[in-house]
mmCIF file of C-alpha atoms in Angstrom:
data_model
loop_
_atom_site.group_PDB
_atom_site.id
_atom_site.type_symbol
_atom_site.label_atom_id
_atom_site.label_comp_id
_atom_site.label_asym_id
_atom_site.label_seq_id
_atom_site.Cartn_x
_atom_site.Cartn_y
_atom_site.Cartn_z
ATOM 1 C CA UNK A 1 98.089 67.690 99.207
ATOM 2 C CA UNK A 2 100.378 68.151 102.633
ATOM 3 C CA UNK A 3 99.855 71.637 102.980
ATOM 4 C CA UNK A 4 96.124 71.265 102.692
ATOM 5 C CA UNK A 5 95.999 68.510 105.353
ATOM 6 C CA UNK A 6 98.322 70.571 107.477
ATOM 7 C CA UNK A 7 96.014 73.795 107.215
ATOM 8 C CA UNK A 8 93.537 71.347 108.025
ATOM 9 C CA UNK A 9 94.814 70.348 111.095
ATOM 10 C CA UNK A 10 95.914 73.568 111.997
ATOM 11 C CA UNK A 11 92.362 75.117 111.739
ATOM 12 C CA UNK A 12 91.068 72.680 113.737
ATOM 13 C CA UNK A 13 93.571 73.178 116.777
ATOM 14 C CA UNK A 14 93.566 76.810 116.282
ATOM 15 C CA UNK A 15 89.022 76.556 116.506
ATOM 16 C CA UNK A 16 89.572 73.891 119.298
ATOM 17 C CA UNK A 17 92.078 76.494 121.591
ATOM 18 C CA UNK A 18 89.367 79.283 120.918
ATOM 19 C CA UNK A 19 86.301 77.292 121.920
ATOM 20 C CA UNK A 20 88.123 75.994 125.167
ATOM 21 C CA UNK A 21 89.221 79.627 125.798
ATOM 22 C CA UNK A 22 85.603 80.347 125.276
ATOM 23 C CA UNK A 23 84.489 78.164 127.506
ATOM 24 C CA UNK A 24 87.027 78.591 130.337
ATOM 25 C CA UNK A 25 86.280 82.479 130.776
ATOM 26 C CA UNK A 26 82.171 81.964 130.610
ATOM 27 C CA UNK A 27 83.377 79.499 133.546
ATOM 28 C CA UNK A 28 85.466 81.822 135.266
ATOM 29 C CA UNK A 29 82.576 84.311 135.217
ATOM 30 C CA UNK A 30 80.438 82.115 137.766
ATOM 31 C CA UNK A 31 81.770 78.735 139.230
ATOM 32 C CA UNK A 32 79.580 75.198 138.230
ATOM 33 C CA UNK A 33 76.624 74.551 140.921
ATOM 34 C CA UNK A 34 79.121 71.546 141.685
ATOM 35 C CA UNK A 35 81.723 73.135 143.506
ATOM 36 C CA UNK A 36 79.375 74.418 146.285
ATOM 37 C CA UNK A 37 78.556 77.566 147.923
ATOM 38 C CA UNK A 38 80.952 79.385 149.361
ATOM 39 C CA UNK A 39 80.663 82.752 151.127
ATOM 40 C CA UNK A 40 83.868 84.136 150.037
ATOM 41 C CA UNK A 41 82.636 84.484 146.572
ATOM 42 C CA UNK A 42 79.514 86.411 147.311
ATOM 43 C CA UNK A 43 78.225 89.397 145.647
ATOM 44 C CA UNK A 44 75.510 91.948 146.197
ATOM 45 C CA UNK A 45 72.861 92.129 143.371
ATOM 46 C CA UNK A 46 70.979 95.402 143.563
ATOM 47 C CA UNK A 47 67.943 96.149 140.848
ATOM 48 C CA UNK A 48 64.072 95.559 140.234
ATOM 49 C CA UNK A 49 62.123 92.734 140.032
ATOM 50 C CA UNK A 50 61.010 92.312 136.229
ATOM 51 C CA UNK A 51 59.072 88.542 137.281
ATOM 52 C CA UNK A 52 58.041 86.277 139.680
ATOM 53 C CA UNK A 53 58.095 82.596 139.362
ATOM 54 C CA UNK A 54 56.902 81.199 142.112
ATOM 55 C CA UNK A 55 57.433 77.320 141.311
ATOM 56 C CA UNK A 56 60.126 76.836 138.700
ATOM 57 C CA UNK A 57 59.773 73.842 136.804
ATOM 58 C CA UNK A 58 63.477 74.135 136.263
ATOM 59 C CA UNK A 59 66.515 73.450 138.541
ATOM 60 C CA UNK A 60 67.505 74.611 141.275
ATOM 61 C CA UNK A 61 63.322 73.925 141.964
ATOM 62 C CA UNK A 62 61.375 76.292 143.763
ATOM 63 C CA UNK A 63 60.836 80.626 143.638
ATOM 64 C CA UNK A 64 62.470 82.686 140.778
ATOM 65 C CA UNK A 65 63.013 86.058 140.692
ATOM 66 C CA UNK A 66 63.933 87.827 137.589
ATOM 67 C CA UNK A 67 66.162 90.658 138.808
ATOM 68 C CA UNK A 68 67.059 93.161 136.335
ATOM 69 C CA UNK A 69 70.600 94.802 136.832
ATOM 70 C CA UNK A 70 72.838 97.414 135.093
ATOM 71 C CA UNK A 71 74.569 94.203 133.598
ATOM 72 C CA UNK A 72 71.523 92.830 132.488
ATOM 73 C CA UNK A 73 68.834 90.527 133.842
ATOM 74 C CA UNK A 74 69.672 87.685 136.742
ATOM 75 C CA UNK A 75 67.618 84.764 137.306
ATOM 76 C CA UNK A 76 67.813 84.281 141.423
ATOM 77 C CA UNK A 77 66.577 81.153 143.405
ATOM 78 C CA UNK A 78 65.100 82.812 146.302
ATOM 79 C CA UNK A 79 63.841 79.381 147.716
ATOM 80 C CA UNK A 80 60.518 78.783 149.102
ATOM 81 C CA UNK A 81 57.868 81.651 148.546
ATOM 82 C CA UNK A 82 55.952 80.367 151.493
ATOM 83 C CA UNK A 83 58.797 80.544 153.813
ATOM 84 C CA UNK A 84 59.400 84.443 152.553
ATOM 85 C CA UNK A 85 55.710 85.293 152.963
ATOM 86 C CA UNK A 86 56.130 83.533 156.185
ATOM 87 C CA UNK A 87 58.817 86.384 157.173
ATOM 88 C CA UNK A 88 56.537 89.337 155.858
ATOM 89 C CA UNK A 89 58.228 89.291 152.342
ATOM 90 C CA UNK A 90 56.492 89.762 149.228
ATOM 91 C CA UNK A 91 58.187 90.242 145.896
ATOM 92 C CA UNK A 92 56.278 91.215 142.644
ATOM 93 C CA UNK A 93 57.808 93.038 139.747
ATOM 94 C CA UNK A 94 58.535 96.576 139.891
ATOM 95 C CA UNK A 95 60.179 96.243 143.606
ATOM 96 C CA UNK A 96 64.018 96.942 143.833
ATOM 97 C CA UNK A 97 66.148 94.571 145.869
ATOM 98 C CA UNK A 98 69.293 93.467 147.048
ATOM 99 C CA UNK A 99 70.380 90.346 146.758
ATOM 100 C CA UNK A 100 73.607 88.842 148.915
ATOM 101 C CA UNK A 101 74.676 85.415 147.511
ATOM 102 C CA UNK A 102 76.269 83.880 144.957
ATOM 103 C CA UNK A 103 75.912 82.796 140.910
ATOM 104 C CA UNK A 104 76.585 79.368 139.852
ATOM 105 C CA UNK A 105 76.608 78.042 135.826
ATOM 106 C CA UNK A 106 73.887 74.780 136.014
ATOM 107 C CA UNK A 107 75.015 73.988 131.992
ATOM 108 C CA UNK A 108 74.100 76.463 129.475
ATOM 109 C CA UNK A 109 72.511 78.453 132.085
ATOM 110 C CA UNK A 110 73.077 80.427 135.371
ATOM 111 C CA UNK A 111 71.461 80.688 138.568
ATOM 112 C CA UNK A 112 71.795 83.221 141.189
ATOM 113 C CA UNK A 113 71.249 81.065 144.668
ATOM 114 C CA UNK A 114 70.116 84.119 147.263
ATOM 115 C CA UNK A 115 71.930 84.474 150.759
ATOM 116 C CA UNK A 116 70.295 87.428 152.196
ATOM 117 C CA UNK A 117 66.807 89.068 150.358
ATOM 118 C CA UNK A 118 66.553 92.613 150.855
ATOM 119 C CA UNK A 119 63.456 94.555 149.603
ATOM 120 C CA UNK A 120 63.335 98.405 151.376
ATOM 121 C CA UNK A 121 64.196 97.975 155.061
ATOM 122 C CA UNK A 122 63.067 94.322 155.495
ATOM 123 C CA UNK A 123 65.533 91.585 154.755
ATOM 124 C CA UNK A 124 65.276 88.233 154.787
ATOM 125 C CA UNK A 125 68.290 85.132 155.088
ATOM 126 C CA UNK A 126 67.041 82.350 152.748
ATOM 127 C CA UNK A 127 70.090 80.337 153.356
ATOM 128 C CA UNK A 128 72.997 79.845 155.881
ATOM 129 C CA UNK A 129 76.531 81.499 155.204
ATOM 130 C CA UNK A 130 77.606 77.863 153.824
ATOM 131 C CA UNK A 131 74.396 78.151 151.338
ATOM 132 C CA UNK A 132 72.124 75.679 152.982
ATOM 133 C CA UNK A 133 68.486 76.271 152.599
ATOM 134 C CA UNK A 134 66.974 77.474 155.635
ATOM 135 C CA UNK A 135 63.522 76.839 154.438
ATOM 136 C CA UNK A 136 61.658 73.920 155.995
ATOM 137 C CA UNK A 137 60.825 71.685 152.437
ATOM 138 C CA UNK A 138 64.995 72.500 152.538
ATOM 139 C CA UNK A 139 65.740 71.248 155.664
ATOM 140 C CA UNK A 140 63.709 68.226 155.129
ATOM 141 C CA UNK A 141 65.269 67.818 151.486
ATOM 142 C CA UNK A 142 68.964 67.877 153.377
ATOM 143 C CA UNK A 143 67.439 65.454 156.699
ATOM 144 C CA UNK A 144 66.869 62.890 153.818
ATOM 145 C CA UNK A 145 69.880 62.907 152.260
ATOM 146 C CA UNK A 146 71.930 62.807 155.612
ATOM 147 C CA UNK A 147 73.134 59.234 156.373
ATOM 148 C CA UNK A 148 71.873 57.577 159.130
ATOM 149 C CA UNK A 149 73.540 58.113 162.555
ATOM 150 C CA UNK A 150 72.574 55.025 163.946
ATOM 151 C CA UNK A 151 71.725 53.928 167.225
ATOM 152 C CA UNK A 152 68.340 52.305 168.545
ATOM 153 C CA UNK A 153 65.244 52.780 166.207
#
């Protein structure tokens, strides 16, 4: 009866050490939207558009792009459609882009938060290098959160 309950037990720590090995390279691949942008990990995404979304009823909210790559397809957060058309940029499927920013794991899934949107000649920034929205419902979004800095009211 020892050996089973030792085979046991080693099964289970042997399956435990795989799924955490699992898990830590998925993690390695793109860092948890927790840790925060950082410029120094950015990548350019080059491909076409396969879909628009242009209100995303899931996190981070706002415009989707479906960018398919030689890797496969990325979701991106481009931010505010509004603000892009604002800068004379469309996106539809069938363009090809490039995309300067940086992908982030938000639980099972992955997001690709947009820096710089690039479609021909025409490029647009979407964020700041730190990855702060430059988009006005952004800026607003961050005034909010900002603690107060006092003085007379």
């Amino acid at each position: 009866m020892k050996p089973l309950i030792r085979t046991s037990i080693r099964s289970s720590w042997l399956a435990a050490a795989v799924f955490l090995s699992i898990t830590a390279s998925a993690q390695q691949q793109w860092p948890s939207l927790h840790a925060g942008y950082d410029p120094t990990r950015e990548i350019n995404l080059v491909g076409t558009v396969s879909a628009v979304v242009a209100n995303s009823k899931t996190g981070p909210l706002g415009a989707h792009v479906i960018v398919q790559t030689s890797a496969g397809p990325v979701d991106v957060h481009v931010g505010s459609t509004k603000f892009l058309e604002l800068n004379n940029l469309s996106l539809a499927s069938g363009d090809n882009v490039r995309v300067i920013g940086e992908g982030f794991s938000v639980g099972p899934d992955s997001v690709f938060l947009a820096r710089i949107v690039q479609k021909g000649t025409k490029a647009v920034a979407v964020r700041s290098p730190k990855g702060m929205p430059l988009w006005p419902a952004g800026a607003r979004a961050l005034a909010a959160k900002a603690p107060s800095q006092g003085g007379a009211q």
